[in-house]
Amino acid sequence: MTSLAVNVTLSLHVLCTMATLTPKMPEPPQPSLVSTLNNTFKRVVLSLQDYSHLLIDTLVKMVSPPVYFEDVLEQTDLIGVGSLPIILLTGLFIGGVMVLNTAQQFRRFGETSITGYAVALALVRELGPVIAGLLVTGRNGSAIASELGSMVVTEQVDAMRALGVDPVRKLVVPRVLATLLSLPLLTAVADLVGLIGGYIISHFTLGLSAAEFWNQAIRALAFGDLVMGVAKPIVFAILISTIGCFYGLRTQGGTQGVGRSTTSAVVAGSITIIIFDFFLQKLLMYWFVS
């Protein structure tokens, strides 16, 4: 028993001595801020390059046969009709909120009659296209990315390539065409419902009659304003659909990768809409307002 205790004590002493003498591995150096920014910039540039290739490929195949019209109709129903309830609800309250925020100022200066003028310009030029674009991005951009991402993870896209089917023509082009057909119409609906909401609130808040409000709203809109209200949704539709498809087709990492792709598609689509809205507004105002 005594010899066993001595052996255990010697073994522990040897282990402690070896642990003390074993040199510690140096910690890996932490990346500097410059290298982190450089790597981030490279990833962004490579992503933009890949996205531009997908965008050009999609635009070319949109105008060349074959086009899967059944898929286009199916996606139009999902994107257009499916987004209609949230467009109606949001547009109605956006118009009402605009009047609530401006009613006090108009009443102070005795210019309540121009309420319809202000609401119509703001909705058709800016709020209608942007709000509709952001709502479609949140609802359909995420759906596109998650659907295509799931197909990539389950190797359905690879199976399509093996069968000789072009994934861009089969998966991307119908979604882009469906968004192009749906978003301008959804924007027009958002503008109309927003004007209705603005009239309802202005009638009860400012006491405006239907003739006063709608006459000012119609007089406010010129040809350039209508062009702005149509051109922006067309550009936004291409951006929303192609960004969703881009992040969906480059999904990696299983189900967690699908979640990351969905989040990235919504964030990138929303930021892109805001950025492009600024430049489109500047360009269109230079052409039609100046």
Short mmCIF file of C-alpha atoms in Angstrom, two decimals:
data_model
loop_
_atom_site.label_atom_id
_atom_site.label_comp_id
_atom_site.label_asym_id
_atom_site.label_seq_id
_atom_site.Cartn_x
_atom_site.Cartn_y
_atom_site.Cartn_z
CA MET A 1 0.00 0.00 0.00
CA THR A 2 2.89 2.27 0.87
CA SER A 3 4.63 1.51 -2.43
CA LEU A 4 1.44 2.28 -4.35
CA ALA A 5 1.15 5.67 -2.69
CA VAL A 6 4.82 6.39 -3.45
CA ASN A 7 4.33 5.48 -7.12
CA VAL A 8 1.27 7.71 -7.42
CA THR A 9 3.12 10.60 -5.78
CA LEU A 10 6.09 10.19 -8.13
CA SER A 11 3.82 10.05 -11.16
CA LEU A 12 2.03 13.24 -10.15
CA HIS A 13 5.37 14.93 -9.54
CA VAL A 14 6.61 13.92 -13.00
CA LEU A 15 3.41 15.16 -14.66
CA CYS A 16 3.59 18.50 -12.87
CA THR A 17 7.24 18.88 -13.84
CA MET A 18 6.47 18.13 -17.51
CA ALA A 19 3.59 20.60 -17.52
CA THR A 20 5.85 23.24 -16.06
CA LEU A 21 8.65 22.60 -18.54
CA THR A 22 6.37 22.36 -21.60
CA PRO A 23 6.62 25.66 -23.50
CA LYS A 24 3.36 27.54 -24.06
CA MET A 25 2.24 27.98 -27.65
CA PRO A 26 2.27 31.61 -28.67
CA GLU A 27 -1.15 33.12 -29.25
CA PRO A 28 -1.96 33.87 -32.89
CA PRO A 29 -1.58 37.54 -33.73
CA GLN A 30 -4.81 39.50 -33.89
CA PRO A 31 -5.58 41.03 -37.28
CA SER A 32 -5.07 44.76 -37.41
CA LEU A 33 -7.79 47.23 -38.30
CA VAL A 34 -6.19 47.93 -41.68
CA SER A 35 -6.08 44.25 -42.65
CA THR A 36 -9.69 43.77 -41.51
CA LEU A 37 -10.87 46.70 -43.61
CA ASN A 38 -8.82 45.48 -46.55
CA ASN A 39 -10.34 41.99 -46.38
CA THR A 40 -13.83 43.44 -46.05
CA PHE A 41 -13.28 45.68 -49.07
CA LYS A 42 -12.05 42.73 -51.12
CA ARG A 43 -15.11 40.67 -50.20
CA VAL A 44 -17.42 43.51 -51.15
CA VAL A 45 -15.68 44.00 -54.50
CA LEU A 46 -15.84 40.29 -55.30
CA SER A 47 -19.53 40.16 -54.34
CA LEU A 48 -20.32 43.15 -56.55
CA GLN A 49 -18.43 41.52 -59.40
CA ASP A 50 -20.36 38.26 -59.04
CA TYR A 51 -23.65 40.17 -58.74
CA SER A 52 -22.94 42.19 -61.88
CA HIS A 53 -22.31 38.96 -63.81
CA LEU A 54 -25.62 37.53 -62.61
CA LEU A 55 -27.45 40.78 -63.41
CA ILE A 56 -26.09 40.96 -66.97
CA ASP A 57 -26.75 37.27 -67.56
CA THR A 58 -30.32 37.67 -66.32
CA LEU A 59 -31.06 40.74 -68.45
CA VAL A 60 -29.73 38.99 -71.56
CA LYS A 61 -31.81 35.86 -70.97
CA MET A 62 -34.94 37.90 -70.23
CA VAL A 63 -35.11 39.01 -73.86
CA SER A 64 -34.13 35.70 -75.46
CA PRO A 65 -36.19 32.50 -75.67
CA PRO A 66 -37.15 30.24 -74.06
CA VAL A 67 -39.08 31.97 -71.27
CA TYR A 68 -40.97 29.85 -68.73
CA PHE A 69 -44.27 31.74 -68.76
CA GLU A 70 -45.97 29.35 -66.35
CA ASP A 71 -43.30 30.09 -63.75
CA VAL A 72 -43.67 33.82 -64.45
CA LEU A 73 -47.43 33.66 -63.80
CA GLU A 74 -46.92 31.63 -60.64
CA GLN A 75 -44.35 34.06 -59.27
CA THR A 76 -46.52 37.04 -60.26
CA ASP A 77 -49.33 35.62 -58.16
CA LEU A 78 -46.99 35.07 -55.22
CA ILE A 79 -45.30 38.46 -55.45
CA GLY A 80 -48.08 40.71 -56.71
CA VAL A 81 -51.28 39.32 -55.24
CA GLY A 82 -49.52 38.10 -52.12
CA SER A 83 -48.12 41.56 -51.36
CA LEU A 84 -51.38 43.40 -52.01
CA PRO A 85 -52.79 43.28 -48.44
CA ILE A 86 -49.71 44.81 -46.80
CA ILE A 87 -49.48 47.42 -49.56
CA LEU A 88 -53.11 48.44 -49.01
CA LEU A 89 -52.78 48.62 -45.24
CA THR A 90 -49.45 50.46 -45.24
CA GLY A 91 -50.40 52.91 -47.99
CA LEU A 92 -53.62 53.88 -46.23
CA PHE A 93 -51.87 54.74 -42.99
CA ILE A 94 -48.90 56.42 -44.70
CA GLY A 95 -51.26 58.91 -46.35
CA GLY A 96 -53.05 59.51 -43.06
CA VAL A 97 -49.83 60.04 -41.14
CA MET A 98 -48.62 62.57 -43.72
CA VAL A 99 -51.73 64.70 -43.19
CA LEU A 100 -51.47 64.39 -39.40
CA ASN A 101 -47.89 65.67 -39.52
CA THR A 102 -48.63 68.59 -41.82
CA ALA A 103 -52.16 69.60 -40.79
CA GLN A 104 -51.02 71.87 -37.97
CA GLN A 105 -48.55 73.70 -40.20
CA PHE A 106 -51.07 74.18 -43.00
CA ARG A 107 -53.65 75.47 -40.52
CA ARG A 108 -51.14 77.89 -39.00
CA PHE A 109 -50.45 79.54 -42.36
CA GLY A 110 -54.03 79.30 -43.59
CA GLU A 111 -53.13 77.02 -46.51
CA THR A 112 -55.13 73.93 -45.72
CA SER A 113 -56.35 73.74 -49.32
CA ILE A 114 -52.90 72.63 -50.54
CA THR A 115 -52.98 69.45 -48.44
CA GLY A 116 -53.93 67.35 -51.44
CA TYR A 117 -51.13 68.98 -53.45
CA ALA A 118 -48.48 68.07 -50.88
CA VAL A 119 -49.72 64.53 -50.28
CA ALA A 120 -49.92 63.74 -53.98
CA LEU A 121 -46.41 64.98 -54.73
CA ALA A 122 -44.83 63.21 -51.78
CA LEU A 123 -46.56 59.91 -52.48
CA VAL A 124 -46.07 59.73 -56.23
CA ARG A 125 -42.52 61.04 -56.31
CA GLU A 126 -41.00 59.46 -53.24
CA LEU A 127 -42.99 57.61 -50.59
CA GLY A 128 -45.05 55.34 -52.83
CA PRO A 129 -42.14 53.75 -54.75
CA VAL A 130 -39.84 53.54 -51.73
CA ILE A 131 -42.42 52.12 -49.30
CA ALA A 132 -43.64 49.58 -51.86
CA GLY A 133 -40.07 48.60 -52.68
CA LEU A 134 -39.11 48.11 -49.05
CA LEU A 135 -42.24 46.07 -48.32
CA VAL A 136 -41.67 43.82 -51.33
CA THR A 137 -38.04 43.43 -50.30
CA GLY A 138 -39.00 42.33 -46.81
CA ARG A 139 -41.69 39.96 -47.99
CA ASN A 140 -40.54 38.64 -51.35
CA GLY A 141 -36.81 39.32 -51.40
CA SER A 142 -36.45 37.16 -48.32
CA ALA A 143 -38.75 34.50 -49.77
CA ILE A 144 -36.74 34.34 -52.99
CA ALA A 145 -33.44 34.03 -51.13
CA SER A 146 -34.72 31.35 -48.75
CA GLU A 147 -36.39 29.33 -51.53
CA LEU A 148 -33.35 29.32 -53.80
CA GLY A 149 -31.04 28.81 -50.84
CA SER A 150 -32.99 25.71 -49.82
CA MET A 151 -32.74 24.41 -53.38
CA VAL A 152 -28.98 24.94 -53.34
CA VAL A 153 -28.56 23.22 -49.97
CA THR A 154 -30.63 20.21 -51.06
CA GLU A 155 -28.63 20.05 -54.35
CA GLN A 156 -31.67 20.66 -56.54
CA VAL A 157 -29.81 23.34 -58.46
CA ASP A 158 -26.94 20.93 -59.15
CA ALA A 159 -29.47 18.37 -60.37
CA MET A 160 -30.91 20.97 -62.76
CA ARG A 161 -27.46 21.64 -64.18
CA ALA A 162 -26.86 17.90 -64.57
CA LEU A 163 -30.12 17.62 -66.56
CA GLY A 164 -29.06 20.48 -68.84
CA VAL A 165 -31.43 23.10 -67.41
CA ASP A 166 -30.03 26.60 -66.94
CA PRO A 167 -30.77 27.69 -63.32
CA VAL A 168 -30.65 31.37 -64.25
CA ARG A 169 -33.23 30.95 -67.00
CA LYS A 170 -35.44 28.63 -64.95
CA LEU A 171 -35.20 30.19 -61.49
CA VAL A 172 -33.97 33.78 -61.78
CA VAL A 173 -35.62 35.11 -64.95
CA PRO A 174 -39.23 34.23 -63.95
CA ARG A 175 -38.79 35.92 -60.57
CA VAL A 176 -37.31 39.05 -62.12
CA LEU A 177 -40.08 39.28 -64.73
CA ALA A 178 -42.75 38.71 -62.09
CA THR A 179 -41.33 41.45 -59.89
CA LEU A 180 -41.13 43.79 -62.89
CA LEU A 181 -44.81 43.19 -63.61
CA SER A 182 -45.93 43.45 -60.00
CA LEU A 183 -44.00 46.26 -58.34
CA PRO A 184 -45.14 49.18 -60.60
CA LEU A 185 -48.75 48.09 -60.13
CA LEU A 186 -48.28 47.73 -56.38
CA THR A 187 -46.75 51.20 -56.29
CA ALA A 188 -49.74 52.66 -58.13
CA VAL A 189 -52.05 50.97 -55.63
CA ALA A 190 -49.98 52.34 -52.74
CA ASP A 191 -50.22 55.86 -54.20
CA LEU A 192 -53.98 55.66 -54.67
CA VAL A 193 -54.67 54.18 -51.24
CA GLY A 194 -52.32 56.72 -49.67
CA LEU A 195 -54.27 59.55 -51.27
CA ILE A 196 -57.51 58.02 -49.99
CA GLY A 197 -56.06 57.83 -46.48
CA GLY A 198 -54.85 61.41 -46.75
CA TYR A 199 -58.29 62.59 -47.85
CA ILE A 200 -60.04 60.79 -44.99
CA ILE A 201 -57.78 62.35 -42.36
CA SER A 202 -57.81 65.79 -43.98
CA HIS A 203 -61.62 65.70 -44.14
CA PHE A 204 -61.97 65.03 -40.41
CA THR A 205 -58.96 67.09 -39.32
CA LEU A 206 -59.00 70.10 -41.64
CA GLY A 207 -62.60 69.96 -42.84
CA LEU A 208 -61.62 69.68 -46.52
CA SER A 209 -64.25 68.58 -48.98
CA ALA A 210 -63.61 65.89 -51.56
CA ALA A 211 -63.55 68.47 -54.38
CA GLU A 212 -60.92 70.62 -52.64
CA PHE A 213 -58.63 67.72 -51.87
CA TRP A 214 -58.82 65.81 -55.14
CA ASN A 215 -58.65 68.89 -57.38
CA GLN A 216 -55.41 69.94 -55.71
CA ALA A 217 -54.06 66.38 -55.87
CA ILE A 218 -54.72 66.10 -59.61
CA ARG A 219 -53.30 69.56 -60.37
CA ALA A 220 -50.13 68.77 -58.46
CA LEU A 221 -49.09 65.90 -60.71
CA ALA A 222 -47.27 66.71 -63.93
CA PHE A 223 -45.90 64.33 -66.54
CA GLY A 224 -42.47 64.26 -64.90
CA ASP A 225 -43.97 63.23 -61.58
CA LEU A 226 -45.73 60.29 -63.20
CA VAL A 227 -42.48 59.26 -64.90
CA MET A 228 -40.74 59.32 -61.52
CA GLY A 229 -43.49 57.20 -60.03
CA VAL A 230 -43.07 54.57 -62.75
CA ALA A 231 -39.31 54.60 -63.37
CA LYS A 232 -38.34 54.00 -59.75
CA PRO A 233 -40.41 50.82 -59.27
CA ILE A 234 -38.97 49.35 -62.48
CA VAL A 235 -35.40 49.84 -61.25
CA PHE A 236 -36.29 48.71 -57.73
CA ALA A 237 -37.95 45.55 -59.10
CA ILE A 238 -34.78 44.50 -60.93
CA LEU A 239 -32.65 45.19 -57.87
CA ILE A 240 -34.94 43.41 -55.39
CA SER A 241 -35.37 40.24 -57.43
CA THR A 242 -31.76 39.89 -58.60
CA ILE A 243 -30.34 40.55 -55.12
CA GLY A 244 -32.65 37.92 -53.62
CA CYS A 245 -31.65 35.42 -56.31
CA PHE A 246 -27.97 36.27 -55.93
CA TYR A 247 -27.86 35.57 -52.21
CA GLY A 248 -30.04 32.51 -52.60
CA LEU A 249 -27.84 30.90 -55.25
CA ARG A 250 -24.64 31.48 -53.30
CA THR A 251 -25.96 29.90 -50.09
CA GLN A 252 -23.48 27.74 -48.18
CA GLY A 253 -23.53 25.96 -44.83
CA GLY A 254 -26.83 24.10 -44.68
CA THR A 255 -29.91 25.50 -42.98
CA GLN A 256 -27.88 28.13 -41.13
CA GLY A 257 -26.60 29.34 -44.48
CA VAL A 258 -30.18 29.72 -45.70
CA GLY A 259 -30.91 31.99 -42.75
CA ARG A 260 -27.81 34.07 -43.40
CA SER A 261 -28.68 34.40 -47.10
CA THR A 262 -32.22 35.50 -46.28
CA THR A 263 -31.01 38.16 -43.86
CA SER A 264 -28.34 39.38 -46.26
CA ALA A 265 -30.85 39.63 -49.11
CA VAL A 266 -33.24 41.81 -47.08
CA VAL A 267 -30.49 44.06 -45.70
CA ALA A 268 -28.70 44.47 -49.03
CA GLY A 269 -31.96 45.01 -50.91
CA SER A 270 -33.21 47.67 -48.50
CA ILE A 271 -29.92 49.57 -48.49
CA THR A 272 -29.67 49.39 -52.27
CA ILE A 273 -33.18 50.81 -52.68
CA ILE A 274 -32.38 53.78 -50.45
CA ILE A 275 -29.11 54.47 -52.26
CA PHE A 276 -30.54 54.15 -55.76
CA ASP A 277 -33.56 56.25 -54.78
CA PHE A 278 -31.27 59.20 -54.11
CA PHE A 279 -29.49 58.99 -57.45
CA LEU A 280 -32.67 58.29 -59.41
CA GLN A 281 -34.40 61.23 -57.77
CA LYS A 282 -31.50 63.51 -58.62
CA LEU A 283 -31.38 62.30 -62.22
CA LEU A 284 -35.13 62.42 -62.84
CA MET A 285 -35.50 65.85 -61.25
CA TYR A 286 -32.70 67.11 -63.50
CA TRP A 287 -34.58 65.83 -66.55
CA PHE A 288 -38.17 66.74 -65.68
CA VAL A 289 -38.15 69.43 -62.97
CA SER A 290 -35.21 71.70 -63.68
#
